[in-house]
Amino acid sequence: MMEARDVKTVEDAKKIVEERGLDYVKVGIFDIDGVMRGKYLSKSKFFGILEKGFGFCDVVLGWDANDQLYDKESYTGWKTGYPDAHVVPVIDSCRDLPMEDNMLLFLLEFGDRAEAVCPRGTLRKVLRKAEAMGYKATAACEYEFFMFNETPKSVREKHYKDLENFTPGFFGYSMLRASVESDFYEQLLELCTLMDMELEGLHTETGPGVLEAAIGYDEALAAADKGALFKTFTKVLAQRNDLMATFMAKWSADYPGQSGHIHLSLAGLDGKSVFFDPSKADSMSDEMRYFIGGQQKLMPELLAMVSPTINSYTRLIPGAWAPTEASWGVENRTCALRAIPGDAKSQRVEYRIAAADMNPYLAIAAALGSGLWGIENKVEPTEGIVGSAYDQEFPDHLALPQTLWDAAGRLKKSDAARELFGDAFVDHYAITREWEEREFRKAITDWEMQRYFEII
């Protein structure tokens, strides 16, 4: 019997479906917010689209995470009538769905004109640039996420207030919690292994019911696939256990935010490390230094791609284990960029500005693209921070946008972003982020009611 991860060709895809006696398969695609959209396809339909692709309503590129249509049009809208966009199956993405008997999942990605605004297509564009420069990129995502003894129905009945955490208290790296709740931990570990998004580590973090999962490193596109799938199917597994997992950047003012750090390294096309040079300080090659320089310089311009929600910006405050400027340092977790010395295999950069709400395709595209831009332009970073970055004074050009609206504005004006990702992507994505901010401005928050209702 063929294994799902051995599927590499159209004939392989047909063979595994036949071997399993499946009448249907699942296909899924990730939208601009990193939300997985998909459907069941009959066997005959699936076989018919394996080579040529098929039409998928392009509204998934024209609405937000709440299925509300954007009020400005760039790629699609009422004027175009929301036609089908061409999508193609990613044949070698075939995975088992262990919670659904023999069911198989294939990823899709947008083609033709839609490829220019497709998150996966945007990352592939950056990877083509890397290859043209003589590099192969590897990456890994790690996520912090809070768990709750709640269901989709109960959180709505409670209006998202007074939620019951999975476990109580601050208990980072807790052997007690991981042992008492081992049933869920082991289910998650097994799921990730069976779906080829194996975890290097899983442990409690500091806060009630918060976990941290580090996904094993892989080629950058595969790492983004794994990151996106991990978020989706962690939520699925949780809900099947009458639990919920949230990947918001910060769900409560009482606790630190939830990170979504990205580890990145470059190798030559011959497989040798580009970042490692034992003759240099901290084994950092010139290319690694320029890579960090580019990431640092462009971080304020590309932040909207990394911090994509209103909520993202509540996490970026001093003393909350999140960076507040485009800073860097060697083995310094108070910085936005942490250079990690090691050997030829482990020398890397940790991109720490991202939170768990990131779309991994776009966040990796931004982190990698800015680094490549730095190498290309031999951008020198500032002096690395020693000690707490929160105690340092930074020049204005390293200040980060404070809101999603400001971040979208910086992205629109960025010549580097347009060079790296294309005008079509930048224009469309900025529209989607400005829409998110305008939707937020319609809300009346608890803070406003408590502050103004009686006294003003």
XYZ file of C-alpha atoms in Angstrom:
456
model
C 0.000 0.000 0.000
C 1.287 3.433 -0.930
C 1.898 5.951 1.864
C 0.422 9.436 1.517
C 3.768 11.229 1.739
C 5.161 9.033 -1.053
C 2.729 10.538 -3.559
C 4.770 12.548 -6.081
C 2.958 12.215 -9.425
C -0.534 12.293 -10.864
C -0.406 8.520 -11.282
C 0.610 8.157 -7.626
C -2.364 10.276 -6.570
C -4.769 8.113 -8.548
C -3.177 4.927 -7.247
C -3.470 5.808 -3.556
C -7.115 6.861 -3.907
C -7.916 3.584 -5.654
C -5.961 1.515 -3.136
C -7.920 3.041 -0.276
C -11.257 2.637 -1.994
C -12.119 6.284 -1.502
C -15.152 7.819 -3.185
C -14.088 11.324 -2.084
C -10.933 13.201 -1.092
C -10.478 16.517 0.688
C -8.776 19.513 -0.901
C -7.861 22.738 0.872
C -6.331 26.135 0.184
C -5.103 28.864 2.546
C -6.521 32.357 2.121
C -4.898 35.732 2.759
C -5.447 35.398 6.540
C -4.040 31.870 6.654
C -7.514 30.374 7.097
C -7.922 27.006 5.395
C -10.812 26.828 2.958
C -11.716 23.566 1.252
C -14.212 20.951 0.177
C -14.758 17.294 -0.585
C -14.271 16.289 -4.222
C -15.598 13.078 -5.716
C -13.028 10.631 -7.010
C -13.991 11.250 -10.639
C -13.839 15.032 -10.196
C -10.502 14.806 -8.424
C -8.974 12.591 -11.101
C -10.227 15.007 -13.725
C -8.497 18.051 -12.197
C -5.166 16.477 -11.267
C -3.382 17.614 -14.419
C -5.220 20.757 -15.449
C -6.623 22.161 -12.198
C -10.136 23.570 -11.796
C -12.114 26.681 -10.925
C -12.502 27.805 -7.304
C -14.650 30.864 -6.536
C -12.241 33.779 -6.116
C -14.360 35.262 -3.337
C -11.936 33.548 -0.938
C -9.467 36.225 -2.076
C -12.097 38.958 -1.756
C -13.408 38.508 1.770
C -12.046 38.601 5.296
C -11.726 35.970 8.033
C -15.407 36.536 8.843
C -16.532 36.084 5.220
C -17.270 39.809 4.846
C -16.527 41.272 1.428
C -13.813 43.918 1.184
C -15.240 47.343 0.390
C -12.458 48.174 -2.063
C -11.537 46.087 -5.055
C -8.096 45.184 -6.342
C -7.987 41.560 -7.412
C -11.717 40.755 -7.322
C -15.049 42.281 -6.379
C -18.599 43.029 -7.482
C -17.301 44.599 -10.691
C -15.742 41.335 -11.778
C -18.654 39.251 -10.507
C -16.457 37.019 -8.310
C -15.633 34.507 -11.053
C -13.750 31.261 -10.585
C -10.006 31.510 -10.140
C -7.771 28.767 -11.459
C -6.400 26.478 -8.738
C -4.067 23.533 -9.100
C -3.538 20.605 -6.727
C -0.151 20.372 -5.040
C 0.368 16.684 -5.764
C 3.204 16.071 -3.304
C 1.222 17.667 -0.460
C -0.885 14.494 -0.018
C -1.444 13.717 3.650
C -3.399 11.305 5.782
C -6.206 12.705 7.908
C -5.811 10.358 10.888
C -9.022 11.497 12.571
C -11.030 10.562 9.455
C -10.207 6.898 8.796
C -8.529 6.545 5.381
C -9.351 10.068 4.150
C -6.682 11.971 2.210
C -5.973 15.703 2.011
C -4.363 17.539 -0.894
C -3.385 21.195 -0.759
C -4.322 23.557 -3.564
C -2.760 26.803 -4.700
C -3.947 29.572 -6.977
C -2.609 29.793 -10.515
C -2.764 32.219 -13.441
C -3.630 35.803 -12.410
C -4.599 34.763 -8.884
C -1.106 33.434 -8.211
C 0.098 37.020 -7.800
C -2.005 37.442 -4.628
C -1.882 33.828 -3.403
C -0.015 33.513 -0.077
C 1.679 30.272 -1.119
C 2.433 31.737 -4.523
C 3.965 34.820 -2.883
C 6.365 32.657 -0.889
C 7.257 30.659 -3.999
C 8.110 33.948 -5.742
C 10.614 34.740 -2.966
C 12.035 31.219 -3.142
C 12.610 31.609 -6.869
C 14.617 34.727 -6.070
C 16.637 32.786 -3.497
C 17.409 30.073 -6.019
C 18.440 32.644 -8.619
C 20.856 34.060 -6.038
C 22.279 30.574 -5.438
C 20.524 29.797 -2.158
C 18.163 27.242 -0.653
C 16.210 28.326 2.430
C 15.179 26.180 5.360
C 12.722 27.296 8.002
C 10.754 26.186 11.030
C 7.747 27.648 12.832
C 7.110 27.507 16.559
C 3.773 28.483 18.083
C 2.410 29.367 21.481
C -1.324 28.796 21.857
C -3.805 28.901 24.732
C -6.181 26.021 25.348
C -9.638 26.281 26.920
C -12.260 23.941 28.308
C -14.759 25.474 25.913
C -16.551 24.769 22.648
C -17.411 27.017 19.683
C -20.928 27.216 21.110
C -19.935 27.967 24.708
C -17.519 30.797 23.852
C -20.280 32.531 21.903
C -22.818 32.008 24.686
C -20.300 33.574 27.080
C -19.516 36.382 24.622
C -15.864 35.340 24.917
C -15.772 36.325 28.621
C -14.975 34.282 31.719
C -13.513 31.450 29.697
C -12.184 28.406 31.523
C -8.530 27.703 30.824
C -7.372 24.177 30.029
C -5.168 24.154 33.138
C -4.723 26.718 35.937
C -1.758 28.813 36.992
C 1.603 29.892 35.613
C 3.544 26.700 35.083
C 6.109 26.844 32.273
C 7.846 23.608 31.264
C 5.571 21.760 33.669
C 6.111 18.013 33.868
C 3.072 17.853 36.163
C 0.668 19.422 33.658
C 2.099 17.504 30.692
C 1.710 14.248 32.609
C -1.791 14.808 33.981
C -2.992 15.957 30.546
C -0.850 13.464 28.632
C -3.843 12.122 26.673
C -4.174 15.361 24.725
C -0.424 15.916 24.425
C 0.083 12.437 23.000
C -2.844 12.821 20.613
C -1.299 16.038 19.295
C 2.176 14.531 18.981
C 0.806 11.521 17.110
C -1.358 13.666 14.830
C 1.606 15.852 13.892
C 3.766 12.813 13.144
C 1.110 11.141 11.003
C 0.474 14.368 9.058
C 4.184 15.012 8.430
C 4.473 18.090 10.616
C 6.439 16.355 13.339
C 7.159 18.362 16.479
C 10.671 18.735 17.850
C 9.227 19.765 21.185
C 5.947 20.369 23.014
C 5.676 21.870 26.476
C 3.660 24.208 28.682
C 4.509 27.888 28.584
C 3.995 30.518 31.267
C 0.271 31.045 31.668
C -2.886 29.041 32.344
C -3.390 26.456 29.650
C -0.745 27.746 27.235
C 1.390 25.341 25.203
C 4.362 25.845 22.921
C 5.025 23.601 19.929
C 8.210 23.667 17.849
C 7.769 22.131 14.394
C 10.813 20.448 12.852
C 12.716 22.423 10.218
C 12.297 21.803 6.494
C 12.669 23.484 3.124
C 10.957 26.862 3.483
C 7.823 26.126 1.438
C 7.285 22.814 3.210
C 7.840 24.569 6.559
C 5.096 27.068 5.707
C 2.751 24.217 4.725
C 3.457 22.547 8.044
C 2.915 25.746 10.002
C -0.417 26.461 8.342
C -1.609 22.874 8.706
C -0.511 22.742 12.350
C -2.720 25.671 13.297
C -5.733 24.247 11.483
C -5.513 20.701 12.753
C -4.545 21.612 16.317
C -7.880 23.422 16.429
C -9.624 20.400 14.910
C -8.102 18.025 17.456
C -8.924 20.354 20.344
C -12.567 20.678 19.331
C -12.867 16.916 18.934
C -11.838 16.772 22.612
C -14.369 19.455 23.641
C -11.541 21.957 23.946
C -10.571 25.053 22.004
C -7.179 26.396 20.952
C -6.601 30.046 20.117
C -3.719 31.408 18.085
C -4.551 35.070 18.697
C -1.507 37.249 19.283
C -2.880 38.197 22.706
C -6.185 37.003 24.088
C -5.968 38.645 27.537
C -4.301 41.723 28.967
C -3.403 39.629 32.023
C -0.930 37.377 30.189
C 1.925 37.727 27.705
C 1.110 37.390 24.032
C 1.464 34.245 21.965
C 4.485 34.119 19.713
C 4.879 32.558 16.287
C 8.638 32.644 15.870
C 10.321 31.661 12.606
C 13.785 30.090 12.387
C 15.582 30.651 9.076
C 18.860 29.591 7.508
C 20.400 29.591 4.060
C 22.500 27.016 2.265
C 24.139 27.129 -1.128
C 22.750 25.005 -3.925
C 25.488 22.543 -2.951
C 23.900 22.200 0.498
C 26.693 23.960 2.426
C 25.758 26.527 5.064
C 25.877 30.138 3.909
C 25.498 31.581 7.422
C 28.307 29.678 9.164
C 31.863 31.051 9.083
C 34.013 29.932 12.041
C 36.595 32.619 11.248
C 34.111 35.410 12.066
C 32.737 36.638 15.390
C 29.896 34.383 16.575
C 30.529 32.304 13.422
C 28.423 34.804 11.460
C 29.347 34.994 7.789
C 29.124 38.254 5.878
C 25.990 36.913 4.180
C 24.339 36.229 7.536
C 25.207 39.732 8.712
C 23.762 41.295 5.561
C 20.715 39.008 5.864
C 20.056 40.369 9.363
C 20.729 43.885 8.099
C 18.035 43.533 5.442
C 15.558 42.023 7.878
C 16.188 44.847 10.329
C 15.938 47.648 7.765
C 12.762 46.372 6.102
C 10.926 45.158 9.221
C 8.997 48.436 9.690
C 7.955 48.354 6.016
C 6.882 44.691 5.960
C 5.330 44.416 9.425
C 1.777 44.124 8.063
C 2.739 40.830 6.411
C 4.021 39.481 9.725
C 1.589 41.074 12.185
C -1.642 40.857 10.175
C -4.425 41.569 12.686
C -5.586 44.413 14.926
C -4.768 42.177 17.866
C -1.151 41.676 16.715
C -0.171 45.126 17.934
C -1.392 44.604 21.517
C 1.462 42.115 21.955
C 4.271 44.459 20.911
C 4.809 46.209 24.244
C 7.890 46.396 26.520
C 8.559 43.577 28.969
C 6.101 41.113 27.443
C 8.616 38.821 25.704
C 7.893 40.620 22.430
C 10.096 43.102 20.560
C 9.173 46.774 20.271
C 11.695 47.942 17.632
C 13.585 46.429 14.732
C 16.435 45.291 16.959
C 18.843 42.391 16.793
C 21.309 40.656 19.074
C 23.246 37.453 19.488
C 21.267 34.989 21.639
C 19.104 37.855 22.862
C 15.404 37.114 23.301
C 14.493 40.752 23.953
C 15.268 41.557 20.304
C 13.170 41.259 17.164
C 15.962 39.257 15.503
C 17.976 36.713 17.452
C 21.178 35.502 15.844
C 21.823 31.943 17.005
C 25.447 30.811 16.680
C 26.115 27.127 16.241
C 27.714 24.848 13.728
C 27.204 24.538 9.982
C 23.899 22.750 10.572
C 22.408 24.927 13.324
C 23.587 28.495 12.607
C 20.409 30.500 11.996
C 18.293 33.595 12.624
C 15.164 33.575 14.747
C 12.591 36.084 13.503
C 10.868 36.906 16.798
C 8.547 39.724 15.806
C 5.869 37.331 14.539
C 2.985 36.129 16.698
C 0.854 33.003 16.537
C -1.692 34.842 14.383
C 0.727 35.022 11.459
C -0.014 33.525 8.082
C 3.179 31.440 7.830
C 3.381 31.769 4.032
C 3.439 35.553 4.198
C 5.507 35.833 7.358
C 8.224 33.550 5.961
C 8.065 35.425 2.642
C 8.663 38.709 4.483
C 11.402 37.338 6.749
C 13.230 35.585 3.928
C 12.642 38.221 1.270
C 13.991 41.025 3.452
C 17.059 38.948 4.282
C 17.771 38.242 0.625
C 17.331 41.937 -0.111
C 19.916 42.635 2.591
C 22.438 40.266 1.015
C 21.773 41.701 -2.419
C 22.366 45.258 -1.191
C 25.045 44.381 1.418
C 23.048 46.053 4.176
C 24.955 46.313 7.439
C 22.851 45.915 10.592
C 23.256 48.233 13.561
C 25.439 47.168 16.468
C 23.904 44.091 18.080
C 22.083 44.682 21.364
C 23.769 43.390 24.517
C 21.418 43.298 27.505
C 17.760 44.270 27.406
C 16.544 45.854 24.186
C 13.744 47.435 26.219
C 16.314 49.703 27.925
C 17.835 50.981 24.672
C 17.164 54.082 22.606
C 16.611 53.415 18.913
C 16.695 55.724 15.887
C 13.360 56.633 14.336
C 13.931 54.501 11.252
C 13.890 51.343 13.408
C 10.580 52.210 15.088
C 7.784 49.803 14.225
C 4.288 50.871 13.156
C 1.976 50.963 16.163
C -1.225 49.945 14.380
C -2.271 47.740 11.495
C -3.389 50.843 9.589
C 0.062 52.400 9.859
C 1.714 49.095 8.933
C -0.434 48.788 5.803
C 0.505 52.335 4.856
C 4.200 51.574 5.205
C 3.806 48.469 3.056
C 2.080 50.404 0.269
C 4.934 52.912 0.152
C 7.707 50.302 0.233
C 9.677 50.055 -2.995
C 11.433 46.973 -1.624
C 8.098 45.231 -0.956
C 6.960 45.891 -4.506
C 10.262 44.592 -5.839
C 10.095 41.428 -3.724
C 6.383 40.554 -3.874
C 4.982 42.477 -6.836
C 2.583 45.403 -7.151
C -0.482 43.162 -7.396
C 0.225 41.518 -4.052
C 1.181 44.718 -2.220
C -1.865 46.646 -3.437
C -4.304 43.821 -2.690
C -2.839 42.928 0.686
C -2.752 46.556 1.869
C -6.439 46.886 0.981
C -7.252 43.820 3.066
C -5.395 45.156 6.107
C -6.933 48.630 5.879
C -10.342 46.949 5.683
C -9.550 45.058 8.901
C -8.763 48.331 10.672
C -11.947 50.006 9.419
C -14.013 47.041 10.618
C -12.415 47.379 14.060
C -13.283 51.060 14.228
C -16.973 50.136 14.052
C -16.676 48.251 17.354
C -17.492 49.680 20.790
C -15.071 48.041 23.216
C -15.505 47.126 26.872
C -12.760 49.626 27.697
C -14.751 52.471 26.133
C -17.935 51.501 27.969
C -16.192 51.234 31.328
C -14.288 54.484 30.862
C -16.956 56.728 29.358
C -20.475 55.340 29.955
C -21.145 57.168 33.221
C -18.506 59.803 33.707
C -17.929 61.581 30.435
